[in-house]
Coordinates of C-alpha atoms and ligand atoms in Angstrom, one line a residue:
M29 CA 0.2 -22.5 -5.3
R30 CA 0.5 -19.1 -6.4
P31 CA 2.4 -18.9 -9.8
D32 CA 4.2 -15.6 -9.2
H33 CA 4.9 -13.6 -6.5
F34 CA 2.0 -11.0 -6.0
S35 CA 4.5 -8.0 -6.7
S36 CA 5.2 -9.1 -10.1
W37 CA 1.9 -8.9 -11.2
L38 CA 0.5 -6.2 -8.9
T39 CA 2.4 -3.1 -9.0
V40 CA 2.3 0.6 -8.2
D41 CA 3.1 3.1 -10.7
A42 CA 2.4 6.8 -11.4
K43 CA -1.3 6.3 -11.6
G44 CA -1.6 4.1 -8.4
L45 CA -1.9 0.2 -7.9
Y46 CA -2.0 -1.9 -11.3
C47 CA -2.9 -5.2 -12.2
R48 CA -0.7 -6.2 -14.9
P49 CA -2.7 -9.5 -16.2
G50 CA -6.3 -7.4 -15.9
S51 CA -4.4 -4.2 -17.5
F52 CA -6.5 -2.1 -14.9
H53 CA -5.6 0.4 -11.9
I54 CA -7.7 0.1 -8.7
D55 CA -8.5 3.7 -7.6
P56 CA -6.0 5.3 -9.9
Y57 CA -5.0 9.0 -9.6
G58 CA -6.6 9.7 -12.9
G59 CA -5.6 9.0 -16.5
A60 CA -5.9 5.4 -16.6
K61 CA -7.1 3.4 -19.3
R62 CA -9.0 1.1 -17.4
A63 CA -10.0 1.6 -13.7
V64 CA -12.1 -0.3 -11.0
I65 CA -13.5 2.2 -8.2
T66 CA -13.9 0.9 -4.9
H67 CA -16.1 4.1 -3.7
G68 CA -16.9 7.4 -4.4
H69 CA -14.8 9.6 -1.9
S70 CA -12.9 11.7 -3.7
D71 CA -9.7 10.0 -2.7
H72 CA -10.5 7.2 -4.7
A73 CA -12.7 8.4 -7.2
R74 CA -11.0 10.9 -9.6
P75 CA -12.0 11.8 -12.7
G76 CA -10.2 11.4 -16.2
N77 CA -10.0 7.7 -16.4
E78 CA -11.0 6.1 -20.0
H79 CA -13.1 3.5 -18.6
V80 CA -14.2 2.9 -15.3
L81 CA -15.7 -0.2 -13.8
A82 CA -17.9 0.2 -10.1
T83 CA -21.2 -0.6 -8.6
A84 CA -24.1 1.2 -10.0
E85 CA -24.1 3.3 -6.7
T86 CA -20.4 4.5 -7.0
L87 CA -21.3 5.4 -10.6
A88 CA -24.0 7.7 -9.4
V89 CA -22.0 9.1 -6.8
M90 CA -19.3 9.6 -9.4
K91 CA -21.7 11.6 -11.7
T92 CA -23.2 13.5 -9.2
R93 CA -19.6 14.6 -8.1
L94 CA -17.5 14.8 -10.9
G95 CA -20.2 15.3 -14.0
T96 CA -18.2 12.9 -16.1
V97 CA -17.5 9.2 -14.8
A98 CA -15.0 8.1 -17.7
T99 CA -14.0 9.9 -20.7
R100 CA -14.9 6.7 -22.7
G101 CA -17.3 4.3 -20.9
T102 CA -18.3 2.9 -17.9
Q103 CA -19.4 -0.6 -16.7
T104 CA -21.7 -1.6 -13.7
A105 CA -20.8 -4.5 -11.6
A106 CA -23.2 -5.9 -9.2
Y107 CA -22.3 -7.1 -5.6
G108 CA -20.9 -11.1 -5.9
E109 CA -21.1 -10.8 -9.7
P110 CA -17.7 -12.2 -11.2
L111 CA -16.8 -10.5 -14.1
Q112 CA -13.8 -11.1 -17.0
V113 CA -11.3 -8.4 -16.9
G114 CA -8.4 -9.3 -19.1
D115 CA -7.1 -12.6 -17.7
V116 CA -8.2 -12.1 -14.4
R117 CA -11.8 -12.6 -12.6
V118 CA -12.9 -9.3 -10.7
T119 CA -15.9 -9.7 -7.9
L120 CA -16.9 -6.7 -6.2
M121 CA -18.2 -7.2 -2.6
P122 CA -19.9 -4.9 0.3
A123 CA -17.1 -3.1 1.9
G124 CA -19.6 -1.6 4.4
H125 CA -18.0 1.6 4.2
V126 CA -20.4 4.1 2.2
L127 CA -23.2 3.6 -0.2
G128 CA -21.8 1.5 -3.1
S129 CA -18.5 0.8 -1.7
A130 CA -16.6 -2.1 -2.6
Q131 CA -13.8 -4.8 -1.9
V132 CA -12.4 -5.9 -5.4
L133 CA -11.5 -9.8 -5.3
I134 CA -9.2 -10.4 -7.9
E135 CA -8.5 -14.3 -9.0
W136 CA -5.6 -15.3 -11.1
K137 CA -4.1 -18.9 -11.8
G138 CA -5.4 -20.0 -8.3
A139 CA -4.1 -16.7 -6.3
R140 CA -6.9 -14.6 -4.7
V141 CA -6.0 -11.1 -3.9
V142 CA -8.5 -8.7 -1.9
V143 CA -8.1 -4.9 -2.3
S144 CA -10.3 -3.9 0.7
G145 CA -10.9 -0.2 -0.1
D146 CA -12.1 1.8 3.0
Y147 CA -14.4 -0.3 5.0
K148 CA -16.0 -1.0 8.3
R149 CA -17.3 -3.9 10.1
S150 CA -19.7 -2.3 12.6
T151 CA -23.3 -1.9 11.1
D152 CA -24.6 0.8 9.2
P153 CA -27.9 0.9 8.0
T154 CA -27.4 2.8 4.6
C155 CA -25.3 0.3 3.1
P156 CA -24.8 -3.6 2.9
G157 CA -22.7 -5.2 5.6
Y158 CA -18.9 -5.8 4.8
E159 CA -18.3 -9.5 3.8
L160 CA -15.3 -11.2 4.6
L161 CA -13.3 -12.9 1.9
A162 CA -10.9 -15.9 2.3
C163 CA -7.3 -14.8 0.2
H164 CA -3.9 -15.1 0.0
L165 CA -3.3 -11.2 -0.3
F166 CA -5.2 -8.9 1.5
I167 CA -4.6 -5.1 0.6
T168 CA -5.9 -3.2 3.6
E169 CA -6.4 0.3 4.5
A170 CA -5.0 1.7 7.8
T171 CA -7.2 5.0 8.5
F172 CA -7.2 4.4 11.9
G173 CA -4.3 1.8 12.4
L174 CA -3.3 2.8 15.9
P175 CA -4.3 1.0 19.1
V176 CA -5.8 4.3 20.4
F177 CA -8.7 4.0 17.6
Q178 CA -11.6 2.2 18.9
H179 CA -14.8 3.3 17.7
G180 CA -17.6 1.8 19.8
D181 CA -21.4 1.8 18.8
A182 CA -22.9 4.8 16.6
R183 CA -25.8 4.2 18.3
E184 CA -24.2 4.9 22.0
E185 CA -22.9 8.1 20.0
V186 CA -26.3 9.5 18.6
E187 CA -27.8 8.8 22.3
K188 CA -25.3 11.6 23.7
L189 CA -26.6 13.7 20.9
L190 CA -30.3 13.2 21.8
K191 CA -29.4 13.8 25.6
A192 CA -27.8 17.0 24.7
R193 CA -31.0 17.9 23.0
A194 CA -33.4 17.5 25.5
Q195 CA -30.9 19.1 28.1
F196 CA -30.7 22.3 26.0
P197 CA -33.7 22.9 24.0
A198 CA -33.4 26.1 23.0
R199 CA -30.0 25.7 21.3
A200 CA -29.3 24.6 17.8
H201 CA -27.4 21.4 17.7
V202 CA -25.1 21.6 14.7
V203 CA -23.1 18.6 13.8
G204 CA -20.4 18.5 11.5
V205 CA -20.5 15.5 8.9
Y206 CA -18.8 14.3 6.0
G207 CA -21.2 14.7 2.9
L208 CA -21.0 11.2 1.7
G209 CA -21.7 8.7 3.8
K210 CA -21.3 10.1 7.5
C211 CA -24.3 12.4 7.0
Q212 CA -26.7 9.7 5.7
R213 CA -25.3 7.0 8.6
L214 CA -26.0 9.6 11.3
I215 CA -29.5 10.7 10.0
A216 CA -30.5 6.7 9.6
V217 CA -29.1 6.0 13.2
L218 CA -31.2 8.8 14.6
R219 CA -34.2 7.1 12.8
E220 CA -33.3 3.9 14.2
A221 CA -33.4 5.6 17.6
G222 CA -36.8 7.0 17.1
Y223 CA -36.2 10.4 16.4
D224 CA -38.9 11.4 14.0
R225 CA -38.3 15.3 14.2
P226 CA -37.1 17.1 10.6
I227 CA -33.5 17.3 10.4
Y228 CA -31.7 20.6 8.9
L229 CA -29.1 20.4 6.4
H230 CA -26.4 22.7 4.9
G231 CA -27.0 23.1 1.3
A232 CA -23.5 21.5 0.4
L233 CA -25.3 18.0 1.9
Q234 CA -28.7 18.0 0.3
E235 CA -27.5 16.1 -3.0
C236 CA -25.8 13.1 -1.1
C237 CA -29.0 12.6 0.8
S238 CA -31.3 12.7 -2.5
L239 CA -28.7 10.1 -4.0
Y240 CA -29.1 7.9 -1.1
E241 CA -33.1 8.4 -1.3
S242 CA -32.8 7.5 -4.8
F243 CA -31.1 3.9 -4.1
G244 CA -34.1 3.3 -1.5
V245 CA -32.4 4.4 1.6
R246 CA -35.0 6.5 4.0
L247 CA -33.7 9.4 5.8
G248 CA -37.1 10.5 7.0
E249 CA -38.2 14.3 6.8
L250 CA -35.3 16.9 5.7
K251 CA -35.2 20.9 5.5
P252 CA -32.9 23.1 4.4
A253 CA -31.0 25.1 7.1
T254 CA -30.6 28.1 4.8
G255 CA -33.7 30.1 4.5
T256 CA -35.5 28.3 7.6
P257 CA -36.1 31.3 10.3
R258 CA -33.6 31.0 13.3
D259 CA -36.4 30.6 15.7
E260 CA -37.6 27.2 14.2
M261 CA -34.3 25.4 14.6
K262 CA -34.0 26.0 18.5
G263 CA -33.6 22.9 19.8
E264 CA -33.4 20.9 16.5
I265 CA -30.5 18.9 15.0
V266 CA -28.6 20.9 12.1
L267 CA -26.0 18.8 9.6
A268 CA -23.4 20.7 8.3
P269 CA -19.9 19.7 6.7
P270 CA -16.7 20.1 9.1
T271 CA -15.8 23.3 7.7
A272 CA -19.1 25.1 8.2
I273 CA -19.4 24.2 11.7
A274 CA -16.4 26.9 13.1
D275 CA -17.5 29.3 10.0
R276 CA -20.1 32.2 9.7
W277 CA -22.3 30.0 8.8
S278 CA -23.2 28.3 12.0
R279 CA -23.4 31.6 13.9
R280 CA -27.1 32.3 12.3
L281 CA -28.4 29.4 14.0
P282 CA -29.7 29.8 17.5
D283 CA -26.8 29.5 20.2
P284 CA -25.2 26.5 18.5
L285 CA -24.1 23.7 20.3
T286 CA -21.0 22.0 18.1
A287 CA -20.9 18.5 17.8
F288 CA -18.6 16.5 15.2
A289 CA -18.9 12.9 13.8
S290 CA -15.6 11.4 13.4
G291 CA -13.5 8.5 13.8
W292 CA -11.3 11.6 15.4
M293 CA -13.2 12.5 18.0
R294 CA -11.4 9.5 20.1
V295 CA -8.5 12.1 20.6
R296 CA -9.7 14.8 22.8
A297 CA -7.1 17.4 21.6
R298 CA -8.5 17.4 18.1
A299 CA -11.8 17.9 19.5
R300 CA -10.9 20.8 21.5
Q301 CA -8.7 22.4 18.9
H302 CA -11.8 22.3 16.6
G303 CA -13.8 24.0 19.4
I304 CA -16.3 21.1 19.4
E305 CA -18.3 20.9 22.3
L306 CA -20.0 17.5 22.0
P307 CA -17.6 15.1 20.1
L308 CA -19.1 11.9 18.7
V309 CA -16.9 9.2 17.9
I310 CA -18.7 7.8 14.7
S311 CA -16.5 6.3 11.7
D312 CA -16.8 4.7 8.4
H313 CA -13.8 2.8 8.7
A314 CA -12.4 0.0 10.6
D315 CA -11.1 0.7 13.9
W316 CA -7.6 -0.9 15.2
N317 CA -9.7 -4.0 16.7
E318 CA -11.2 -4.5 13.2
L319 CA -8.5 -3.9 11.4
T320 CA -6.3 -6.8 13.1
A321 CA -9.0 -9.2 13.3
T322 CA -10.0 -8.7 9.9
I323 CA -6.4 -9.3 8.6
A324 CA -6.8 -12.5 10.6
E325 CA -10.0 -14.0 9.4
T326 CA -9.2 -13.4 5.8
G327 CA -6.4 -16.0 6.7
A328 CA -4.1 -14.0 4.2
E329 CA -0.1 -15.1 4.5
E330 CA 0.5 -11.7 2.9
V331 CA -0.5 -8.1 3.8
W332 CA -0.3 -4.7 1.8
V333 CA -1.3 -1.7 3.8
T334 CA -2.1 1.2 1.6
H335 CA -3.2 4.4 3.4
G336 CA -3.1 5.7 6.9
R337 CA -0.9 5.2 9.9
E338 CA 0.9 2.2 8.8
D339 CA 3.7 1.6 11.3
A340 CA 2.1 0.1 14.2
L341 CA 0.3 -2.4 12.0
L342 CA 2.8 -3.3 10.1
H343 CA 4.6 -4.2 13.3
H344 CA 1.5 -6.3 14.5
I345 CA 1.2 -8.0 11.2
Q346 CA 4.5 -9.0 11.4
S347 CA 4.1 -10.4 15.1
T348 CA 1.6 -12.7 13.9
G349 CA 3.8 -14.3 11.4
R350 CA 2.4 -12.3 8.1
K351 CA 4.5 -11.0 5.4
C352 CA 3.5 -7.4 5.2
R353 CA 4.7 -4.2 3.4
A354 CA 3.6 -0.7 3.0
L355 CA 2.3 0.5 -0.3
A356 CA 3.3 3.9 -1.3
L357 CA 0.6 5.3 -2.4
V358 CA -0.1 9.1 -2.5
G359 CA -2.6 11.4 -2.2
R360 CA -4.9 9.0 0.2
E361 CA -6.2 11.9 2.3
D362 CA -9.7 10.6 3.4
E363 CA -12.4 13.1 3.2
D364 CA -14.3 11.0 5.2
Q365 CA -12.8 9.9 8.4
Ligands
ZN5 ZN1 -14.0 6.3 1.6
ZN6 ZN1 -10.0 6.3 1.4

């Protein structure tokens, strides 16, 4: 059985979640001596750490977005490859969230702890699927930790977009997407649905798409929206960061029909508030059912909840007879919900 209570060796300090026998932080706020990074989103992969351990894909994302990944050195971990870090064994396993995203399995003195990072269970053609890991302590995200959040099937949402396109052939269909993950997933699901027209991109999205392609993810023909004649984009799909769709930027598109691909689009009021005509409920995070099912399937006796809407989830976990607590981590404002 467990040698110590988890909270005696997994603590939260000013830099975030810390594993004492391994002498490393997980997704620290920056300035850590040794950091294990679950994935490249900006609320997890911050600059200024001395040593960074992550998957090759996550290191590449960090290099692209931050310039300098670590001030002293980096170490690449392949999925499923156990590494000795201090006194613990660390294994990164697929989290199914975005390219390179990993759960962190920590093994010490017979105890198995899994830090989920961000994850989802639904399929995503752009990254390997989530792998369920049995553990004693599961540290889970809870971005969509309310029963109202049910994400459904991304392919059905993409069908709505294709239908709108057929219905309004003179309008540009501009879809708000987060740059790392959602953008490439939406493109890949469109391609799987047989959509082979060029897809037009806001300039801010190009770099991450190229990065995905460099890791073998095929996105088909992509064209820059800027500089393309207005009439050429009639009836076409144009992807842009969420901030650009309500901006002057989209006004030069032909009669833009605005869509937004996000788990938040389940909340109608939010779609209305942002003036979204076509809300697409596509999320790279576990929804309520995935969160609760995953917690049960890990067999964990104890669950810690990191970021998001914890209260309902904590209540649910308690009702299943597991110990649980909310981890007070600040600054988890997801760019990718
Ligand atoms: Zn994320
Ligand atoms: Zn996150």
